[in-house]
Coordinates of C-alpha atoms (C1' of nucleotides) in Angstrom, one line a residue:
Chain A
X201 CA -2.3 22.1 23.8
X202 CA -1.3 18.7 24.3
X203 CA -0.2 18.3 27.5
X204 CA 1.1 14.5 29.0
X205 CA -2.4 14.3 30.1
X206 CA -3.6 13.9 26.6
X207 CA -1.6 10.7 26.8
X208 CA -3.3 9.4 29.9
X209 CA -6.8 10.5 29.1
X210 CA -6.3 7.9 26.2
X211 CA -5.2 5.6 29.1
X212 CA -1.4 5.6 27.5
X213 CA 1.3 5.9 29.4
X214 CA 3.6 9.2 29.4
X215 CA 6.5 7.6 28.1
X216 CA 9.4 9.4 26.6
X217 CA 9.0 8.3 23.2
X218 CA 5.6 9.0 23.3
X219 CA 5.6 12.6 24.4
X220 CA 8.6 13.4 21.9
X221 CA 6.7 11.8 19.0
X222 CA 3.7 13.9 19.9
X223 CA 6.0 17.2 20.6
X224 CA 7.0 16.4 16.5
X225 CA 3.8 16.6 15.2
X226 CA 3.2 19.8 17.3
X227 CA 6.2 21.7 16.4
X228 CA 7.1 20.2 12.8
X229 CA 6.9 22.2 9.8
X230 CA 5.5 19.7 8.0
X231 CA 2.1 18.6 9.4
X232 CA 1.8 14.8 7.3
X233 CA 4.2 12.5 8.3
X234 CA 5.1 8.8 7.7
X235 CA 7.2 6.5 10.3
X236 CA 10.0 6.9 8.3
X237 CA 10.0 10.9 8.7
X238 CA 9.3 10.6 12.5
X239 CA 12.3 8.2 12.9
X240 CA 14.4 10.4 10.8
X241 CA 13.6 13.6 12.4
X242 CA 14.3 12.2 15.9
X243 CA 17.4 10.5 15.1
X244 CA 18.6 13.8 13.6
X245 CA 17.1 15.7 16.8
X246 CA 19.4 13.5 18.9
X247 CA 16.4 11.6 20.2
X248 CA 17.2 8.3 20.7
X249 CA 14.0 5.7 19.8
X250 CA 13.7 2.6 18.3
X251 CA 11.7 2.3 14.5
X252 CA 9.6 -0.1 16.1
X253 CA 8.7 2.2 18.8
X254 CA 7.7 4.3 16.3
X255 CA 5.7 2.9 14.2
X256 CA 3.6 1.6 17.6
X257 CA 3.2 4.7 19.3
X258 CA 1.6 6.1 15.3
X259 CA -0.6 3.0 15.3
X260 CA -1.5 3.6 19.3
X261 CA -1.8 7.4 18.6
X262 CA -4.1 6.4 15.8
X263 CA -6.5 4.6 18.0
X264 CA -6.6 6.6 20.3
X265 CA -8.3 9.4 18.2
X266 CA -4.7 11.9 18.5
X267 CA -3.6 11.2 14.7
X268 CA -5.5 10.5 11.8
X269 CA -4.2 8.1 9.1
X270 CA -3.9 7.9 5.0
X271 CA -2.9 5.8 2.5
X272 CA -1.8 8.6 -0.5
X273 CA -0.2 7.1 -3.0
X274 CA 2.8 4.8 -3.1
X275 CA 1.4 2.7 0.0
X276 CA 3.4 4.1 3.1
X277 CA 1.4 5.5 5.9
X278 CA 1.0 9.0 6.4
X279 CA 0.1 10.6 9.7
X280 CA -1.4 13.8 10.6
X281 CA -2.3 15.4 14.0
X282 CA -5.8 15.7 14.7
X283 CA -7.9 18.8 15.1
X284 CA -10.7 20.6 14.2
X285 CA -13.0 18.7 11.3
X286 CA -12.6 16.2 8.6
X287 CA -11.1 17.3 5.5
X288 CA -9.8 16.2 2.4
X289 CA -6.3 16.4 0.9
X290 CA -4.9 17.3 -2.7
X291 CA -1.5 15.9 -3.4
X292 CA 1.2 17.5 -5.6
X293 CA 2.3 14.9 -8.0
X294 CA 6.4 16.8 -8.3
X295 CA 6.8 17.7 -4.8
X296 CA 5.0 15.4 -2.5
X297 CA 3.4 19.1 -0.5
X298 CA -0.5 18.0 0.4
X299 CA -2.5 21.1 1.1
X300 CA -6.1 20.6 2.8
X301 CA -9.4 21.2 1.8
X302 CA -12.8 21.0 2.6
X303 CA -16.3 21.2 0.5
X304 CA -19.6 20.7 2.1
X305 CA -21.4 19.9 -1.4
X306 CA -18.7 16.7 -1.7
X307 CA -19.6 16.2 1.5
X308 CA -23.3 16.2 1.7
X309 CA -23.3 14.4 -2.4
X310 CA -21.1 11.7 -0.8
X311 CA -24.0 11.1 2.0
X312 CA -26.7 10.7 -0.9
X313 CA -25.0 8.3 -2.9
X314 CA -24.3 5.9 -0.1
X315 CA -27.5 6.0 0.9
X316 CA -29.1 5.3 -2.7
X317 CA -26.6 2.5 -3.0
X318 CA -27.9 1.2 0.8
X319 CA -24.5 2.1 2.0
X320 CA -23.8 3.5 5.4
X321 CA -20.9 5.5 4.9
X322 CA -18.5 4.6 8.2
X323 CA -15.1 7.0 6.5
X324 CA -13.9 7.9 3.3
X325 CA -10.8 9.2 1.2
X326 CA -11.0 11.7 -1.3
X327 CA -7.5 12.2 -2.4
X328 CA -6.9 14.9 -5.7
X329 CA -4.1 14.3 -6.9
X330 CA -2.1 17.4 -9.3
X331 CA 0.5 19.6 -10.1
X332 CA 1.1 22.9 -7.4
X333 CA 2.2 26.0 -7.9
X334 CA 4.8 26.6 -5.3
X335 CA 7.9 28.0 -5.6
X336 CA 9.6 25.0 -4.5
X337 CA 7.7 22.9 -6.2
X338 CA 10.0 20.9 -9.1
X339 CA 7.3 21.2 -11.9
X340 CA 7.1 24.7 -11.8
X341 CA 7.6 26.1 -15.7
Chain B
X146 CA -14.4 -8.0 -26.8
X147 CA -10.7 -8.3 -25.8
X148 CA -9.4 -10.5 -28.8
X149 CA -5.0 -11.2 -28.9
X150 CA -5.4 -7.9 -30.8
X151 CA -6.0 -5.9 -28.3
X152 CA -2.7 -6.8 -27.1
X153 CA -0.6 -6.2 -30.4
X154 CA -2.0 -2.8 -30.3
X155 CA -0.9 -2.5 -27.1
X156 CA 2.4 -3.3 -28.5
X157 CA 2.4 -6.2 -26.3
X158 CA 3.1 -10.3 -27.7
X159 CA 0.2 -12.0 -27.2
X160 CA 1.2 -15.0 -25.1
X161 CA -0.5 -17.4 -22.6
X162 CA 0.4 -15.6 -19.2
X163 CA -1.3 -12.0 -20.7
X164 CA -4.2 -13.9 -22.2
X165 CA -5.1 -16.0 -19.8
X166 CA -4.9 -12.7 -16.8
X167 CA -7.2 -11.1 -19.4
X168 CA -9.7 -14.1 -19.8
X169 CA -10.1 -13.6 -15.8
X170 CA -10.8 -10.4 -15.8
X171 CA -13.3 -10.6 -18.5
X172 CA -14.9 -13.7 -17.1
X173 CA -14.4 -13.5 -13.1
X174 CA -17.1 -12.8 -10.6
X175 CA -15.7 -9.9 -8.8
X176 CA -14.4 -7.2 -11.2
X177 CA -11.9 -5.9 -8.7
X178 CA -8.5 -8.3 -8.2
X179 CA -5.4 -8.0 -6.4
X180 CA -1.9 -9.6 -7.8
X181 CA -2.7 -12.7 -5.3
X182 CA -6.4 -13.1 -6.3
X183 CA -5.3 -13.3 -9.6
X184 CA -2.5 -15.7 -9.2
X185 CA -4.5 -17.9 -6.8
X186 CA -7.2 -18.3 -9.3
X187 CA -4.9 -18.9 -12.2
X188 CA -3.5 -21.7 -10.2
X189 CA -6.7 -23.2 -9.0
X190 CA -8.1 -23.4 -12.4
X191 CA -5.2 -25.4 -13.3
X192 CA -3.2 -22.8 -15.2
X193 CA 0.3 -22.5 -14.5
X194 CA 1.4 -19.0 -14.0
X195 CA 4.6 -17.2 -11.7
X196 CA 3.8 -14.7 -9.0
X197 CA 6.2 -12.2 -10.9
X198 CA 4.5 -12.9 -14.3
X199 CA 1.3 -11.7 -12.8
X200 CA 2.7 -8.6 -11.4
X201 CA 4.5 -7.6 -14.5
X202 CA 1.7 -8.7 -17.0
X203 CA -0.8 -6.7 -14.8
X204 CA 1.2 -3.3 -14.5
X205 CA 2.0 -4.3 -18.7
X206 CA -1.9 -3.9 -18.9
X207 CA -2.2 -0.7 -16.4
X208 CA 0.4 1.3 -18.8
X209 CA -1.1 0.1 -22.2
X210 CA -4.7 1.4 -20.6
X211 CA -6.0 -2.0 -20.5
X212 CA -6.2 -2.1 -16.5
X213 CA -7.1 0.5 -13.5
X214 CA -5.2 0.3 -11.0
X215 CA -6.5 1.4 -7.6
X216 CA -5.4 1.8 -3.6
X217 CA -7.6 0.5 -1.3
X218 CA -7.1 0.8 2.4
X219 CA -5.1 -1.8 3.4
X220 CA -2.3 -0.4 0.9
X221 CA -2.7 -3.2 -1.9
X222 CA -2.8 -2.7 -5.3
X223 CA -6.5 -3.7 -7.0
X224 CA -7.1 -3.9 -10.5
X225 CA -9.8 -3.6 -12.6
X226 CA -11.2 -3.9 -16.5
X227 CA -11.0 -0.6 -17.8
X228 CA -14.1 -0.3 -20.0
X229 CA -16.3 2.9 -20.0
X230 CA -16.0 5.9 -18.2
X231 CA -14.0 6.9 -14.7
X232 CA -16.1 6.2 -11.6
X233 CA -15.7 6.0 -7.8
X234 CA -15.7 3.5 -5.4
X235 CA -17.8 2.1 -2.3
X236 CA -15.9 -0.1 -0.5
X237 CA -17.5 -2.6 2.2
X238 CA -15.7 -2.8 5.0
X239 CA -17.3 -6.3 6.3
X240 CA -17.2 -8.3 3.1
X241 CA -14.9 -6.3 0.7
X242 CA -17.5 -6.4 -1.8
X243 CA -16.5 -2.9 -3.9
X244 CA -19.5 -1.0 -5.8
X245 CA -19.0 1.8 -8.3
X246 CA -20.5 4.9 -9.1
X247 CA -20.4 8.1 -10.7
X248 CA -21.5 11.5 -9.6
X249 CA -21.2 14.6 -12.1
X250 CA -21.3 17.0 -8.7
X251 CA -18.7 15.9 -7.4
X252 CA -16.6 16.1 -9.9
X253 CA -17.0 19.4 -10.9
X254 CA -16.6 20.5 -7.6
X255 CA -13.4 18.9 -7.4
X256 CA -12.0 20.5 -10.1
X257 CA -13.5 24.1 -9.1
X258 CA -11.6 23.2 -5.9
X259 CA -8.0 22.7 -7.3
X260 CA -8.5 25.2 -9.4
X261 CA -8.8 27.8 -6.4
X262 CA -5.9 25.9 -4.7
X263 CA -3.9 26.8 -7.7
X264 CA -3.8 23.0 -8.7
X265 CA -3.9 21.1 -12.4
X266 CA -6.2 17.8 -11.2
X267 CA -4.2 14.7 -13.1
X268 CA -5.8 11.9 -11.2
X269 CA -8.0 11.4 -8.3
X270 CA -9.7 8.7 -5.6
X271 CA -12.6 8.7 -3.7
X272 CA -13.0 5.2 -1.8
X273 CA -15.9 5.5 0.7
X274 CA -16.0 3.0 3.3
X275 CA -19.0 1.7 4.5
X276 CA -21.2 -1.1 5.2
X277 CA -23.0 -2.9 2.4
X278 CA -26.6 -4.5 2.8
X279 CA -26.2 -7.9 0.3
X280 CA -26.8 -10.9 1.9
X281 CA -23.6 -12.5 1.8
X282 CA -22.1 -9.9 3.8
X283 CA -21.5 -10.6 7.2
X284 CA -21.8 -7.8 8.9
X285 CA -25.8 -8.0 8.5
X286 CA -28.0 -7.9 11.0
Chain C
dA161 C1' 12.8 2.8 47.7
dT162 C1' 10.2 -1.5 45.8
dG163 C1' 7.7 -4.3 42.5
dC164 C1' 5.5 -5.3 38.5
dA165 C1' 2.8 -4.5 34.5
dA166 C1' 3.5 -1.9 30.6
dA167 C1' 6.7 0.0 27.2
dT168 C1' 10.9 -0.1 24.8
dG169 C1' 14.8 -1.3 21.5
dA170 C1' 17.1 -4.7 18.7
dT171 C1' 16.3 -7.8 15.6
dA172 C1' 13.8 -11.4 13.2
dA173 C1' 9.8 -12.2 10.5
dT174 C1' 6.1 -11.0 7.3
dC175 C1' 3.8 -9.1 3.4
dG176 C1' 3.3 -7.1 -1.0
dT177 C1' 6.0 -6.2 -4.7
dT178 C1' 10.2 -5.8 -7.8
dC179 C1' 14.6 -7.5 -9.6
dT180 C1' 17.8 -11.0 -11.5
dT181 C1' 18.9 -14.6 -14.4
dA182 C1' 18.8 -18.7 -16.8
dT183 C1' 15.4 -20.9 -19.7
dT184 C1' 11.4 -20.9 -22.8
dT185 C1' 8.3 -19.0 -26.2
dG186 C1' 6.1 -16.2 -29.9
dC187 C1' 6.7 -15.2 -34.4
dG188 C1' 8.8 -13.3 -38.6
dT189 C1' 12.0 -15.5 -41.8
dT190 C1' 13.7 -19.0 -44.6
Chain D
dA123 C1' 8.1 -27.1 -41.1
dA124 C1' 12.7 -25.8 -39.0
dC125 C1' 15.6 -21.6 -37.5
dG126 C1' 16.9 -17.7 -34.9
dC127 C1' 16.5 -14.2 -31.8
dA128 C1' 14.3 -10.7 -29.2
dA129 C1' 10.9 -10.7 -25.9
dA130 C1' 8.6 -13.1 -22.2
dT131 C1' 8.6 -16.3 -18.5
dA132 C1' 9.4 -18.9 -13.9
dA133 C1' 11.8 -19.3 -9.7
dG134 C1' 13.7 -17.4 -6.3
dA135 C1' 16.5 -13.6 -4.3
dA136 C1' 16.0 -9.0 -2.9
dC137 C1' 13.6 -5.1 -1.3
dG138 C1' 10.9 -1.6 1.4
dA139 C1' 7.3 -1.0 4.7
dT140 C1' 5.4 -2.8 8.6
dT141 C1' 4.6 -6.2 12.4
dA142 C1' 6.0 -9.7 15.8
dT143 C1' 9.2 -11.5 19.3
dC144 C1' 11.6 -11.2 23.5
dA145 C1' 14.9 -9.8 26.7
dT146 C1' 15.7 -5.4 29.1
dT147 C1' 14.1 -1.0 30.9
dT148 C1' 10.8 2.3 32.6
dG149 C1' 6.7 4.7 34.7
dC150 C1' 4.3 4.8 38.5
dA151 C1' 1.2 3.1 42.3
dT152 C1' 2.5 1.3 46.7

DNA sequence: ATGCAAATGATAATCGTTCTTATTTGCGTT
DNA sequence: AACGCAAATAAGAACGATTATCATTTGCAT
């Protein structure tokens, strides 16, 4: 799906790094990651890039519409691919596993309350944050 | 409405550092102030206050539920009064100016969304980011 | 194959925040 | 009012995440 072309429609270069950072968020298992778990991951992969380089290509990536950006809690960056719509994220407190959602009445109330306050909404973050249910998950009674 | 006391039932010493953050936040102009705002006004009204003291006395006052603390883009910490009932943010992206508000529908929809997810909500942010229409903002047209 | 702008990697620098430690302060007790 | 001591402070070192610098390397049009 994302071919080098992706890179050079977004007038970036096909560059090594660039493709394997993008081939990681393609094939991870995990689909938010921060620089440190893109550095990590490629390091471990035998990839050879710089942190620097990574946290440039995120930024460049971001601007250039392929990943999306949030700020969860704790302050580091987290990166996601982008595709399909906008959506909203709940956080598990224990084990860190975000899960996606997406509610057009949040949505739409969001849209009146901006306006009523002589906002124009340009983005927002709605981030839940709780306690999963997963098997993993440390919390689990 | 914050007297010393407010800080012995915190179980906190009332000195001059702790009252002197709280007189600021009770008397300043913008309700919403990061570590540096506060520390920058402390030392501008003559007031002679550490960096570190502000950072401990403020997370002091987020623990003993006298603060908010929230995450803005941008990562930094903000804090707040905490005085009435939990609200959400609009955030202006020209001037920074933050306004609050509260909307029962959305709420409730959060939680009917966790709930679904197979989440327990224990906290949650919704910054929207938009642009504001007061006349010091710089953005207007 | 050649040239050069663009990209990279290593490392220094920066920013917000926390930690360390010697000194000072609040305050209950004489 | 002076004493004693735990708690709090100030200054600066340390830290983690991120950005800037700069010499070297690479992609790619020629």
């Amino acid at each position: 799906m994302h071919q080098p072309d992706h890179l050079k429609n977004a007038g970036l270069k096909s560059t090594l790094p660039r493709l394997k950072v993008l081939d990681l968020f393609e094939n991870s298992e995990e689909r938010h990651l921060s620089a440190e778990d893109v550095y990590k991951q490629l390091l471990t992969s035998g990839e050879d890039v710089g942190l620097a380089t990574v946290y440039r290509v995120l930024t460049q990536f971001e601007q250039a519409g392929l990943l999306v950006r949030h700020h969860f809690e704790g302050g580091k960056s987290v990166f996601e691919l982008k595709q399909g719509e906008h959506h909203d994220h709940i956080v598990c407190m224990q084990c860190g596993h975000v899960e996606e959602f997406y509610d057009a009445a949040i949505e739409t109330r969001q849209e009146k309350v901006a306006t009523e306050l002589g906002f124009a909404i340009r983005d927002h973050s709605l981030h839940i944050y709780a306690d999963c249910t997963r098997k993993k998950c440390p919390h689990r009674r």
